[in-house]
Short mmCIF file of C-alpha atoms and ligand atoms in Angstrom, two decimals:
data_model
loop_
_atom_site.label_atom_id
_atom_site.label_comp_id
_atom_site.label_asym_id
_atom_site.label_seq_id
_atom_site.Cartn_x
_atom_site.Cartn_y
_atom_site.Cartn_z
CA ALA A 255 95.73 104.27 77.19
CA PRO A 256 97.50 101.86 79.53
CA LEU A 257 98.81 103.32 82.76
CA VAL A 258 102.29 101.95 82.04
CA GLU A 259 103.65 101.54 78.52
CA VAL A 260 107.07 100.03 77.96
CA ARG A 261 108.40 99.94 74.40
CA GLY A 262 111.67 98.45 73.20
CA LEU A 263 113.32 98.88 76.59
CA HIS A 264 117.05 98.17 76.68
CA LYS A 265 119.25 98.50 79.74
CA ARG A 266 122.97 97.87 79.94
CA PHE A 267 125.29 97.77 82.91
CA ASN A 268 128.69 98.40 81.38
CA GLU A 269 129.04 95.74 78.67
CA THR A 270 126.21 93.56 79.89
CA GLU A 271 122.79 94.00 78.33
CA VAL A 272 120.40 93.18 81.17
CA LEU A 273 117.13 94.18 79.45
CA ARG A 274 117.04 93.31 75.77
CA GLY A 275 113.90 94.76 74.26
CA ILE A 276 110.98 94.70 76.70
CA ASP A 277 107.46 95.59 75.52
CA LEU A 278 104.83 95.66 78.23
CA ASP A 279 101.52 97.39 78.97
CA ILE A 280 99.92 97.63 82.38
CA GLY A 281 96.31 98.79 82.30
CA LYS A 282 94.55 100.62 85.08
CA SER A 283 93.63 98.26 87.93
CA GLU A 284 95.63 95.46 86.34
CA VAL A 285 97.87 93.22 88.41
CA VAL A 286 100.96 92.07 86.53
CA CYS A 287 103.22 89.47 88.11
CA VAL A 288 106.79 89.30 86.83
CA ILE A 289 108.46 85.92 87.25
CA GLY A 290 111.66 84.32 86.00
CA PRO A 291 115.05 83.02 87.10
CA SER A 292 117.43 84.96 89.32
CA GLY A 293 119.51 87.46 87.33
CA SER A 294 117.07 87.61 84.40
CA GLY A 295 116.41 91.35 84.84
CA LYS A 296 113.13 91.43 86.80
CA SER A 297 114.33 93.83 89.45
CA THR A 298 116.01 96.06 86.86
CA LEU A 299 112.75 96.24 84.90
CA LEU A 300 110.83 97.25 88.01
CA ARG A 301 113.46 99.85 88.89
CA CYS A 302 113.17 101.29 85.37
CA LEU A 303 109.38 101.55 85.85
CA ALA A 304 109.98 103.32 89.17
CA GLY A 305 112.38 105.85 87.67
CA LEU A 306 115.19 104.47 89.84
CA GLU A 307 117.35 103.40 86.89
CA THR A 308 118.25 105.11 83.66
CA TYR A 309 117.76 103.09 80.47
CA ASP A 310 119.61 103.04 77.17
CA GLU A 311 116.96 102.57 74.51
CA GLY A 312 113.21 102.54 74.24
CA GLU A 313 110.53 104.22 76.29
CA VAL A 314 108.87 103.94 79.65
CA ARG A 315 105.68 105.97 79.87
CA ILE A 316 103.64 106.40 83.03
CA GLU A 317 100.19 107.85 82.34
CA GLY A 318 101.50 108.97 78.94
CA GLU A 319 104.54 110.77 80.35
CA LEU A 320 107.99 109.69 79.25
CA LEU A 321 109.93 108.70 82.35
CA GLY A 322 113.54 109.76 82.77
CA TYR A 323 113.92 111.66 79.54
CA ARG A 324 112.30 114.40 77.55
CA GLU A 325 112.25 115.20 73.91
CA ARG A 326 113.97 118.35 72.76
CA HIS A 327 114.23 119.17 69.05
CA GLY A 328 113.56 115.53 68.26
CA ARG A 329 116.40 114.37 70.50
CA ARG A 330 116.21 112.68 73.84
CA VAL A 331 117.76 114.40 76.81
CA ARG A 332 117.84 113.30 80.41
CA ALA A 333 115.01 114.80 82.41
CA SER A 334 115.83 116.89 85.44
CA SER A 335 115.45 115.26 88.82
CA ALA A 336 112.47 117.57 89.47
CA GLU A 337 110.73 116.21 86.36
CA ILE A 338 111.52 112.63 87.31
CA ASN A 339 110.26 113.21 90.84
CA ARG A 340 107.01 114.64 89.54
CA VAL A 341 106.27 111.41 87.65
CA ARG A 342 107.55 109.30 90.54
CA ARG A 343 105.10 110.93 92.94
CA ASN A 344 102.42 108.66 91.52
CA ILE A 345 104.47 105.48 91.91
CA GLY A 346 104.65 103.54 95.18
CA MET A 347 107.43 101.03 95.69
CA VAL A 348 107.93 98.20 98.14
CA PHE A 349 111.26 96.38 98.33
CA GLN A 350 112.41 93.02 99.58
CA GLN A 351 114.07 94.80 102.51
CA PHE A 352 111.49 96.87 104.33
CA ASN A 353 113.74 99.93 104.74
CA LEU A 354 111.80 101.41 107.65
CA TRP A 355 113.47 104.14 109.67
CA PRO A 356 114.57 102.26 112.81
CA HIS A 357 114.40 105.26 115.11
CA MET A 358 110.75 106.01 114.26
CA SER A 359 107.55 104.31 115.34
CA ALA A 360 105.37 102.60 112.73
CA LEU A 361 103.05 105.59 112.73
CA ASP A 362 105.92 108.08 112.29
CA ASN A 363 107.33 105.97 109.45
CA VAL A 364 104.01 106.33 107.62
CA MET A 365 103.64 110.03 108.49
CA GLU A 366 107.16 111.11 107.56
CA ALA A 367 106.78 111.60 103.81
CA LEU A 368 103.33 113.11 104.25
CA LEU A 369 104.86 115.76 106.49
CA ARG A 370 108.04 116.38 104.52
CA VAL A 371 107.06 115.78 100.91
CA ARG A 372 103.34 116.52 100.92
CA ARG A 373 103.53 119.23 103.57
CA PHE A 374 100.52 117.84 105.42
CA SER A 375 99.80 119.29 108.84
CA ARG A 376 100.54 116.88 111.72
CA HIS A 377 96.82 116.46 112.23
CA GLU A 378 96.16 115.52 108.58
CA ALA A 379 99.21 113.27 108.40
CA ARG A 380 98.19 111.49 111.59
CA ALA A 381 94.67 110.88 110.29
CA ARG A 382 95.94 109.50 106.97
CA ALA A 383 98.60 107.34 108.64
CA ASP A 384 96.05 105.88 111.08
CA LEU A 385 93.82 104.96 108.15
CA MET A 386 96.72 103.37 106.24
CA LEU A 387 97.80 101.29 109.24
CA GLU A 388 94.20 100.14 109.57
CA THR A 389 94.21 99.15 105.88
CA VAL A 390 97.16 96.81 106.50
CA GLY A 391 95.71 95.51 109.78
CA LEU A 392 98.15 97.26 112.10
CA SER A 393 96.04 99.89 113.88
CA HIS A 394 97.23 98.51 117.20
CA LYS A 395 100.95 98.78 116.32
CA GLY A 396 101.28 102.48 115.54
CA ASP A 397 103.52 103.16 118.53
CA ALA A 398 105.80 100.17 117.96
CA TYR A 399 109.32 100.60 116.64
CA PRO A 400 110.39 98.43 113.69
CA ALA A 401 112.67 96.23 115.84
CA LYS A 402 109.62 95.21 117.88
CA LEU A 403 107.66 94.16 114.80
CA SER A 404 107.84 90.88 112.90
CA GLY A 405 109.12 90.97 109.32
CA GLY A 406 105.57 90.58 108.05
CA GLN A 407 104.41 93.50 110.17
CA GLN A 408 107.36 95.63 109.04
CA GLN A 409 106.56 94.92 105.41
CA ARG A 410 102.92 95.83 106.00
CA VAL A 411 104.09 99.16 107.49
CA ALA A 412 106.21 99.69 104.37
CA ILE A 413 103.10 99.05 102.24
CA ALA A 414 101.09 101.51 104.37
CA ARG A 415 103.85 104.09 103.97
CA ALA A 416 103.76 103.75 100.18
CA LEU A 417 99.94 103.81 100.06
CA ALA A 418 99.79 106.96 102.16
CA MET A 419 101.19 108.90 99.20
CA GLU A 420 98.15 107.86 97.10
CA PRO A 421 100.11 106.24 94.28
CA HIS A 422 98.43 105.44 91.00
CA ILE A 423 100.52 102.29 90.74
CA MET A 424 102.30 100.09 93.29
CA LEU A 425 105.50 98.26 92.39
CA PHE A 426 106.56 95.32 94.57
CA ASP A 427 110.07 93.84 94.24
CA GLU A 428 110.03 90.40 95.86
CA PRO A 429 108.05 91.72 98.82
CA THR A 430 107.95 88.39 100.66
CA SER A 431 111.39 86.97 99.82
CA ALA A 432 113.03 88.18 103.05
CA LEU A 433 110.25 86.80 105.27
CA ASP A 434 110.06 83.63 107.30
CA PRO A 435 107.62 81.30 105.52
CA GLU A 436 104.93 81.66 108.19
CA LEU A 437 104.84 85.45 107.66
CA VAL A 438 104.47 85.41 103.88
CA GLY A 439 100.69 84.89 103.94
CA GLU A 440 99.82 88.04 105.87
CA VAL A 441 101.68 90.23 103.36
CA LEU A 442 100.16 88.47 100.35
CA GLN A 443 96.75 88.90 101.98
CA VAL A 444 97.22 92.67 102.14
CA MET A 445 98.35 92.68 98.50
CA LYS A 446 95.31 90.62 97.46
CA GLN A 447 93.02 93.11 99.15
CA LEU A 448 94.76 95.98 97.33
CA ALA A 449 94.23 94.16 94.05
CA ARG A 450 90.55 93.66 94.86
CA ASP A 451 90.25 97.36 95.65
CA GLY A 452 91.44 98.13 92.12
CA MET A 453 95.06 99.16 92.70
CA THR A 454 97.28 98.89 89.62
CA MET A 455 100.21 96.66 90.59
CA ALA A 456 103.39 95.15 89.20
CA VAL A 457 104.83 92.43 91.41
CA VAL A 458 108.15 90.65 91.00
CA THR A 459 107.63 87.42 92.90
CA HIS A 460 108.50 83.78 93.32
CA GLU A 461 105.06 83.13 94.83
CA MET A 462 103.49 81.20 91.96
CA GLY A 463 100.27 80.61 93.91
CA PHE A 464 99.80 84.36 94.29
CA ALA A 465 100.59 84.93 90.61
CA ALA A 466 98.16 82.21 89.49
CA GLN A 467 95.41 83.48 91.77
CA VAL A 468 95.73 87.26 91.65
CA ALA A 469 97.50 88.29 88.43
CA ASP A 470 95.59 89.51 85.42
CA LYS A 471 98.79 88.98 83.47
CA VAL A 472 101.91 86.96 84.16
CA VAL A 473 105.16 88.01 82.50
CA PHE A 474 107.93 85.44 82.40
CA ILE A 475 111.33 87.06 81.90
CA ASP A 476 114.38 85.12 80.82
CA GLN A 477 117.77 86.67 80.04
CA GLY A 478 116.39 90.16 79.66
CA ARG A 479 113.54 89.29 77.35
CA ILE A 480 109.89 88.47 77.88
CA ALA A 481 109.76 84.77 77.04
CA VAL A 482 106.01 84.40 77.65
CA GLN A 483 103.24 86.68 78.79
CA GLY A 484 99.55 86.07 79.20
CA LYS A 485 96.78 85.20 81.59
CA PRO A 486 97.93 82.92 84.41
CA ARG A 487 96.21 79.89 82.89
CA GLU A 488 97.99 80.54 79.59
CA VAL A 489 101.40 80.86 81.24
CA PHE A 490 100.98 78.14 83.85
CA HIS A 491 99.72 75.37 81.63
CA ASP A 492 98.80 73.10 84.49
CA ALA A 493 97.00 75.76 86.54
P1 ADP C 259 116.57 89.60 88.87
O1 ADP C 259 115.77 90.64 89.57
O2 ADP C 259 115.82 88.89 87.79
O3 ADP C 259 117.25 88.65 89.81
P2 ADP C 259 118.34 91.80 88.31
O4 ADP C 259 117.54 92.77 87.54
O5 ADP C 259 118.55 92.05 89.77
O6 ADP C 259 117.74 90.34 88.09
O7 ADP C 259 119.76 91.65 87.66
C1 ADP C 259 119.94 91.33 86.30
C2 ADP C 259 121.41 91.34 86.00
O8 ADP C 259 121.88 92.67 86.08
C3 ADP C 259 122.26 90.53 86.96
O9 ADP C 259 123.27 89.91 86.21
C4 ADP C 259 122.81 91.58 87.90
O10 ADP C 259 124.05 91.19 88.44
C5 ADP C 259 122.99 92.76 86.97
N1 ADP C 259 122.89 94.05 87.68
C6 ADP C 259 121.84 94.48 88.41
N2 ADP C 259 122.08 95.69 88.93
C7 ADP C 259 123.33 96.03 88.51
C8 ADP C 259 124.18 97.17 88.71
N3 ADP C 259 123.77 98.22 89.44
N4 ADP C 259 125.38 97.16 88.14
C9 ADP C 259 125.80 96.13 87.39
N5 ADP C 259 125.07 95.02 87.15
C10 ADP C 259 123.84 94.98 87.71
P1 ADP C 260 117.97 91.29 93.96
O1 ADP C 260 118.44 89.89 94.16
O2 ADP C 260 116.96 91.77 94.93
O3 ADP C 260 117.60 91.62 92.53
P2 ADP C 260 120.71 92.01 94.03
O4 ADP C 260 121.28 91.38 95.26
O5 ADP C 260 120.92 91.40 92.68
O6 ADP C 260 119.18 92.26 94.31
O7 ADP C 260 121.19 93.50 93.95
C1 ADP C 260 121.12 94.38 95.05
C2 ADP C 260 121.65 95.73 94.61
O8 ADP C 260 122.94 95.59 94.02
C3 ADP C 260 120.77 96.40 93.54
O9 ADP C 260 120.74 97.78 93.80
C4 ADP C 260 121.49 96.12 92.25
O10 ADP C 260 121.26 97.18 91.31
C5 ADP C 260 122.94 96.08 92.68
N1 ADP C 260 123.70 95.11 91.87
C6 ADP C 260 123.34 93.87 91.53
N2 ADP C 260 124.28 93.27 90.78
C7 ADP C 260 125.28 94.16 90.67
C8 ADP C 260 126.56 94.15 90.01
N3 ADP C 260 126.98 93.11 89.30
N4 ADP C 260 127.33 95.26 90.12
C9 ADP C 260 126.92 96.32 90.80
N5 ADP C 260 125.72 96.40 91.43
C10 ADP C 260 124.92 95.33 91.37
#
């Protein structure tokens, strides 16, 4: 079965229907790039996959488990936050804003959740965090505070922090949109390497070159619906 299965997903904010019937599968080790105009619902879709938004109709399943709800006597009831967190443990998320803790070094940013959520010993957390910083090419910056790092370096720390939790899927919401143009490449490079290593990924992006080159599937969203989806060469006719 696909790692992510979305069926008939509808999401409303008040009167506005932002997602209007999304069907999407993401297979293991697949890279799906989500593209489309601003306001079309890309970020909302990703947040639904991450368990950060409720949804009104349809299903989101991660590794077969219904996210956000459970069935009771044939009716759907909201899952407890403990249940949602259990599914979310396997989902890593990277945002446009890096959201690092400013008062902690890069290394401590990566170690924090390992210590607090995973209950790793300091020794184990340190070893894992060192390895993750190495993965994103920042072994030499462990002691640096976020303010001393470039945007590209901060985003790579954010990726290392997410990877440290050993997610089964990584969700990226416009990970390079807040970066100066000259820093975009280093973040995309790390993402390409993750894709090569077999990470399952969903990426909301305006980087069409990345989508054309790295995606197994490109999903073009317009006004809350999938207008086109397919292999990059099917979606980008001129590619
Ligand atoms: P995209 O990521 O494609 O730019 P979004 O998913 O961010 O689109 O937003 C889709 C629409 O939903 C927009 O009209 C946006 O204003 C609206 N929206 C997003 N989040 C909320 C919210 N929390 N409350 C109300 N409207 C929202
Ligand atoms: P992005 O451009 O990255 O999709 P936005 O600037 O649209 O992000 O939204 C940033 C935050 O504000 C998100 O948490 C989103 O859910 C919320 N938001 C967006 N539009 C609205 C809205 N119309 N009303 C309330 N919250 C909104």
